[in-house]
Tab-separated table of C-alpha atoms in Angstrom:
chain	number	residue	atom	x	y	z
J	1	MET	CA	104.151	118.138	116.042
J	2	GLU	CA	107.804	117.490	115.158
J	3	ARG	CA	106.953	113.918	114.194
J	4	ALA	CA	103.866	114.987	112.247
J	5	LEU	CA	105.976	117.518	110.342
J	6	ALA	CA	108.491	114.789	109.508
J	7	GLU	CA	105.656	112.627	108.156
J	8	ALA	CA	104.363	115.566	106.135
J	9	ARG	CA	107.818	116.224	104.631
J	10	ALA	CA	108.193	112.532	103.752
J	11	ALA	CA	104.755	112.571	102.106
J	12	GLY	CA	105.707	115.625	100.063
J	13	ALA	CA	108.901	113.904	98.926
J	14	ARG	CA	106.731	111.031	97.631
J	15	GLY	CA	104.620	113.457	95.601
J	16	GLU	CA	101.748	113.495	98.060
J	17	VAL	CA	100.138	116.632	99.464
J	18	PRO	CA	102.413	117.133	102.497
J	19	VAL	CA	100.232	116.421	105.513
J	20	GLY	CA	101.356	114.282	108.437
J	21	ALA	CA	99.571	112.926	111.508
J	22	VAL	CA	100.522	111.248	114.764
J	23	VAL	CA	98.443	109.542	117.446
J	24	THR	CA	99.891	109.654	120.952
J	25	ASP	CA	98.538	108.015	124.078
J	26	ALA	CA	97.776	109.704	127.408
J	27	GLU	CA	101.469	109.439	128.347
J	28	GLY	CA	102.562	111.109	125.119
J	29	GLN	CA	103.945	107.904	123.602
J	30	VAL	CA	103.575	107.646	119.841
J	31	LEU	CA	101.116	104.897	118.903
J	32	ALA	CA	101.098	105.544	115.181
J	33	ALA	CA	102.255	108.073	112.626
J	34	ALA	CA	101.407	108.457	108.965
J	35	GLY	CA	101.668	110.763	106.013
J	36	ASN	CA	99.141	111.303	103.288
J	37	GLU	CA	99.011	108.287	100.904
J	38	VAL	CA	96.217	109.319	98.548
J	39	GLU	CA	98.321	109.061	95.393
J	40	ALA	CA	100.272	105.926	96.307
J	41	ARG	CA	97.108	104.022	97.254
J	42	ARG	CA	94.890	105.788	94.677
J	43	ASP	CA	92.560	106.202	97.631
J	44	PRO	CA	91.114	109.652	98.436
J	45	SER	CA	90.260	108.402	101.924
J	46	ALA	CA	93.943	107.675	102.677
J	47	HIS	CA	94.455	110.978	104.473
J	48	ALA	CA	97.210	110.972	107.085
J	49	GLU	CA	94.709	111.217	109.949
J	50	ILE	CA	92.656	108.192	108.873
J	51	LEU	CA	95.787	106.086	108.419
J	52	ALA	CA	97.228	107.094	111.793
J	53	LEU	CA	93.938	106.576	113.657
J	54	ARG	CA	93.433	103.146	112.115
J	55	ALA	CA	97.021	102.101	112.835
J	56	ALA	CA	96.796	103.291	116.451
J	57	ALA	CA	93.593	101.308	117.060
J	58	GLU	CA	95.126	98.261	115.396
J	59	ARG	CA	98.195	98.561	117.587
J	60	LEU	CA	96.079	98.735	120.748
J	61	GLY	CA	93.760	95.970	119.519
J	62	ARG	CA	90.655	98.025	120.263
J	63	LYS	CA	88.487	100.344	118.285
J	64	TRP	CA	88.454	103.419	120.513
J	65	LEU	CA	91.306	105.702	121.486
J	66	PRO	CA	90.190	107.405	124.722
J	67	GLY	CA	92.821	109.652	126.262
J	68	CYS	CA	94.707	109.825	122.967
J	69	THR	CA	95.677	112.875	120.956
J	70	LEU	CA	95.606	113.204	117.174
J	71	THR	CA	98.247	115.709	116.094
J	72	VAL	CA	98.139	116.766	112.449
J	73	THR	CA	99.904	119.430	110.414
J	74	LEU	CA	96.691	120.694	108.760
J	75	GLU	CA	93.165	121.338	110.011
J	76	PRO	CA	91.301	118.067	109.344
J	77	CYS	CA	88.710	117.882	106.561
J	78	PRO	CA	85.155	116.819	107.520
J	79	MET	CA	85.957	113.149	106.819
J	80	CYS	CA	88.941	113.122	109.143
J	81	ALA	CA	87.262	115.240	111.798
J	82	GLN	CA	84.350	112.814	111.963
J	83	ALA	CA	86.805	109.896	112.035
J	84	ALA	CA	88.577	111.467	115.044
J	85	SER	CA	85.184	111.646	116.739
J	86	LEU	CA	84.298	108.044	115.853
J	87	PHE	CA	87.659	106.801	117.180
J	88	ARG	CA	86.908	108.853	120.318
J	89	VAL	CA	90.234	110.611	120.642
J	90	ALA	CA	90.381	113.056	123.540
J	91	ARG	CA	92.188	115.826	121.700
J	92	VAL	CA	92.941	117.088	118.206
J	93	ALA	CA	95.918	119.431	117.821
J	94	PHE	CA	96.509	120.791	114.342
J	95	GLY	CA	99.032	123.099	112.696
J	96	ALA	CA	97.851	125.188	109.762
J	97	TYR	CA	94.266	126.381	109.486
J	98	ASP	CA	92.501	125.377	106.262
J	99	PRO	CA	89.778	127.918	105.424
J	100	LYS	CA	89.134	126.231	102.043
J	101	SER	CA	88.757	122.564	102.954
J	102	GLY	CA	88.981	122.330	106.740
J	103	GLY	CA	85.996	120.903	108.577
J	104	VAL	CA	86.819	121.784	112.178
J	105	ASP	CA	87.020	125.586	112.407
J	106	HIS	CA	85.663	126.098	108.887
J	107	GLY	CA	83.086	124.675	106.505
J	108	ALA	CA	81.093	121.779	107.956
J	109	ARG	CA	82.459	122.433	111.505
J	110	VAL	CA	81.883	118.759	112.198
J	111	PHE	CA	82.475	118.803	115.969
J	112	ARG	CA	79.873	121.509	116.490
J	113	ALA	CA	77.147	119.731	114.517
J	114	THR	CA	74.331	117.713	116.093
J	115	SER	CA	75.660	114.690	114.147
J	116	CYS	CA	78.733	114.684	116.412
J	117	HIS	CA	78.316	112.639	119.597
J	118	HIS	CA	81.899	112.880	120.816
J	119	ALA	CA	83.685	116.193	120.342
J	120	PRO	CA	87.406	116.120	121.101
J	121	GLU	CA	89.121	119.120	122.648
J	122	VAL	CA	90.653	121.066	119.734
J	123	THR	CA	93.581	123.447	119.446
J	124	GLY	CA	94.882	124.854	116.180
J	125	GLY	CA	97.870	126.896	115.083
J	126	HIS	CA	100.676	124.693	116.444
J	127	ARG	CA	103.863	125.570	114.507
J	128	GLU	CA	101.430	127.034	112.053
J	129	ALA	CA	103.990	128.804	109.837
J	130	GLU	CA	106.080	125.655	109.307
J	131	CYS	CA	103.039	123.482	108.618
J	132	ALA	CA	101.598	126.008	106.167
J	133	ALA	CA	104.961	126.632	104.440
J	134	LEU	CA	105.233	122.934	103.556
J	135	LEU	CA	101.906	123.088	101.754
J	136	GLN	CA	102.559	126.457	100.113
J	137	ASP	CA	105.938	125.273	98.779
J	138	PHE	CA	104.412	122.054	97.489
J	139	PHE	CA	101.643	123.776	95.569
J	140	ALA	CA	103.984	126.516	94.301
J	141	ARG	CA	106.226	123.796	92.825
J	142	LEU	CA	103.223	122.022	91.284
J	143	ARG	CA	102.207	125.225	89.534
J	144	GLY	CA	105.740	125.455	88.197
L	1	MET	CA	69.201	99.149	96.818
L	2	GLU	CA	68.398	95.415	96.806
L	3	ARG	CA	72.110	94.600	96.888
L	4	ALA	CA	72.788	97.223	99.571
L	5	LEU	CA	69.995	95.735	101.702
L	6	ALA	CA	71.535	92.270	101.289
L	7	GLU	CA	74.884	93.643	102.479
L	8	ALA	CA	73.154	95.316	105.432
L	9	ARG	CA	71.404	92.060	106.417
L	10	ALA	CA	74.682	90.159	106.180
L	11	ALA	CA	76.384	92.785	108.359
L	12	GLY	CA	73.629	92.489	110.957
L	13	ALA	CA	74.035	88.699	110.985
L	14	ARG	CA	77.730	89.245	111.806
L	15	GLY	CA	76.819	91.459	114.767
L	16	GLU	CA	77.535	94.704	112.958
L	17	VAL	CA	75.165	97.646	112.781
L	18	PRO	CA	73.222	96.634	109.636
L	19	VAL	CA	74.242	99.141	106.987
L	20	GLY	CA	75.160	98.161	103.441
L	21	ALA	CA	76.547	100.091	100.496
L	22	VAL	CA	77.068	99.526	96.783
L	23	VAL	CA	78.980	101.487	94.142
L	24	THR	CA	77.650	101.196	90.602
L	25	ASP	CA	79.110	102.673	87.437
L	26	ALA	CA	77.342	104.861	84.893
L	27	GLU	CA	75.854	101.729	83.267
L	28	GLY	CA	74.498	100.478	86.585
L	29	GLN	CA	77.054	97.670	86.886
L	30	VAL	CA	78.106	96.882	90.447
L	31	LEU	CA	81.753	97.810	91.016
L	32	ALA	CA	81.836	97.052	94.733
L	33	ALA	CA	79.542	96.239	97.621
L	34	ALA	CA	80.218	96.144	101.352
L	35	GLY	CA	78.585	95.939	104.727
L	36	ASN	CA	79.647	97.652	107.904
L	37	GLU	CA	82.821	96.024	109.352
L	38	VAL	CA	83.500	98.254	112.363
L	39	GLU	CA	83.412	95.407	114.882
L	40	ALA	CA	85.220	92.782	112.811
L	41	ARG	CA	88.059	95.154	111.976
L	42	ARG	CA	87.881	97.076	115.269
L	43	ASP	CA	87.959	100.123	113.015
L	44	PRO	CA	85.338	102.857	113.463
L	45	SER	CA	86.192	104.118	109.963
L	46	ALA	CA	85.169	100.794	108.408
L	47	HIS	CA	81.683	102.019	107.515
L	48	ALA	CA	80.058	100.275	104.557
L	49	GLU	CA	80.376	103.372	102.362
L	50	ILE	CA	84.129	103.816	102.921
L	51	LEU	CA	84.780	100.129	102.217
L	52	ALA	CA	82.676	100.136	99.046
L	53	LEU	CA	84.177	103.384	97.723
L	54	ARG	CA	87.712	102.168	98.335
L	55	ALA	CA	87.018	98.783	96.725
L	56	ALA	CA	85.416	100.406	93.674
L	57	ALA	CA	88.405	102.705	93.127
L	58	GLU	CA	90.773	99.791	93.594
L	59	ARG	CA	88.837	97.755	91.061
L	60	LEU	CA	89.007	100.559	88.490
L	61	GLY	CA	92.641	101.288	89.309
L	62	ARG	CA	91.991	105.011	89.711
L	63	LYS	CA	91.177	107.241	92.608
L	64	TRP	CA	88.050	108.998	91.339
L	65	LEU	CA	84.648	107.553	90.551
L	66	PRO	CA	83.024	110.032	88.137
L	67	GLY	CA	79.646	108.938	86.842
L	68	CYS	CA	79.304	106.415	89.666
L	69	THR	CA	76.541	106.121	92.235
L	70	LEU	CA	76.945	105.288	95.905
L	71	THR	CA	73.810	103.538	97.138
L	72	VAL	CA	73.573	103.029	100.894
L	73	THR	CA	70.821	101.880	103.233
L	74	LEU	CA	71.325	104.745	105.709
L	75	GLU	CA	71.996	108.460	105.337
L	76	PRO	CA	75.816	108.744	105.404
L	77	CYS	CA	77.559	110.220	108.435
L	78	PRO	CA	79.825	113.264	107.881
L	79	MET	CA	82.889	111.026	107.402
L	80	CYS	CA	81.242	108.984	104.664
L	81	ALA	CA	79.577	111.983	103.034
L	82	GLN	CA	82.946	113.739	102.738
L	83	ALA	CA	84.501	110.508	101.434
L	84	ALA	CA	81.816	110.325	98.706
L	85	SER	CA	82.773	113.876	97.758
L	86	LEU	CA	86.515	113.115	97.767
L	87	PHE	CA	85.982	110.025	95.573
L	88	ARG	CA	83.888	112.309	93.302
L	89	VAL	CA	80.881	110.071	92.877
L	90	ALA	CA	78.136	111.609	90.766
L	91	ARG	CA	75.238	110.511	92.935
L	92	VAL	CA	74.419	109.352	96.455
L	93	ALA	CA	71.162	107.436	96.933
L	94	PHE	CA	70.320	106.470	100.480
L	95	GLY	CA	67.512	104.613	102.212
L	96	ALA	CA	66.661	105.614	105.768
L	97	TYR	CA	67.143	109.153	106.996
L	98	ASP	CA	69.345	109.495	110.083
L	99	PRO	CA	68.368	112.597	112.059
L	100	LYS	CA	70.735	111.652	114.902
L	101	SER	CA	74.007	110.903	113.116
L	102	GLY	CA	73.455	111.656	109.429
L	103	GLY	CA	75.642	114.291	107.842
L	104	VAL	CA	73.877	114.869	104.530
L	105	ASP	CA	70.369	116.130	105.310
L	106	HIS	CA	71.094	116.555	109.020
L	107	GLY	CA	73.883	117.687	111.339
L	108	ALA	CA	77.022	118.814	109.543
L	109	ARG	CA	75.250	118.793	106.126
L	110	VAL	CA	78.639	118.165	104.566
L	111	PHE	CA	77.680	118.662	100.913
L	112	ARG	CA	76.261	122.110	101.608
L	113	ALA	CA	79.345	123.359	103.486
L	114	THR	CA	82.033	125.571	101.941
L	115	SER	CA	84.521	122.754	102.728
L	116	CYS	CA	82.829	120.626	100.027
L	117	HIS	CA	84.247	121.125	96.546
L	118	HIS	CA	82.314	118.360	94.818
L	119	ALA	CA	78.702	117.837	95.840
L	120	PRO	CA	77.077	114.702	94.432
L	121	GLU	CA	73.406	114.696	93.485
L	122	VAL	CA	71.552	113.252	96.495
L	123	THR	CA	68.269	111.420	96.886
L	124	GLY	CA	67.044	109.888	100.134
L	125	GLY	CA	64.177	107.671	101.197
L	126	HIS	CA	64.733	104.743	98.815
L	127	ARG	CA	62.957	101.691	100.306
L	128	GLU	CA	63.109	103.717	103.487
L	129	ALA	CA	60.858	101.470	105.594
L	130	GLU	CA	62.871	98.317	104.870
L	131	CYS	CA	66.199	100.049	105.463
L	132	ALA	CA	65.002	101.582	108.725
L	133	ALA	CA	63.358	98.351	109.944
L	134	LEU	CA	66.685	96.504	109.709
L	135	LEU	CA	68.261	99.045	112.051
L	136	GLN	CA	65.281	99.228	114.411
L	137	ASP	CA	65.157	95.429	114.756
L	138	PHE	CA	68.907	95.271	115.358
L	139	PHE	CA	68.870	97.842	118.156
L	140	ALA	CA	65.686	96.404	119.673
L	141	ARG	CA	67.435	93.009	119.924
L	142	LEU	CA	70.533	94.648	121.415
L	143	ARG	CA	68.436	96.240	124.142
L	144	GLY	CA	66.937	92.793	124.758
């Protein structure tokens, strides 16, 4: 989560919503890390999770990531949750819960739906206060 | 849907699951069209919808697609449904229903969840038989 937090801070410094994600392999080695790039790419699908998953698969030269863990500072939205399932990661570990837009423990609850054919193991609340504080500070500054 | 079907057929000819998508603007002009590229890119997030949405936003030079329509041959999965919401398209028109993996009228029902803050207008069943036949033929050939 330390690396994901660093990616989130770097994203915030670029004016992006501060969310960071890391994909690690079964040995805990970092395969890819990314921060949110929605504004820089003008691409609402450029969430940190999608970028990290895609980069990890590219690095391994294969489309699935069995045994891998996606660690992210915020509960994934439905798009990113489904992407984690499609990339077949073994685990998703997230920091802050997102009751408004999260799609894992809230809202669409993507992994529990019949449309999900590979549900990763999920744990939330890792360094929750730090992950949430980044977002709260960012939005407080935006509101001036 | 004619253009989306053409993209789906082209995807199938490349060995991809035959799904095609088109983004049109409020005047009905095609902004972007794409077929599934999961195998070619070794990227499970490279669904036709994501590629077409991203290309349309890139073409317009902005991240949202208000007034636009996403037309796709198959009911979007939860990832693509949430992406359509995040890109803020006005409408989603799809061909075949997908009771197994669809996330609009089945499964996660992404647009009806509290995690969805922009729900496009949705219509399904456009040229349903043709769209479904492409997929049925593809999987029948795969199974030999």
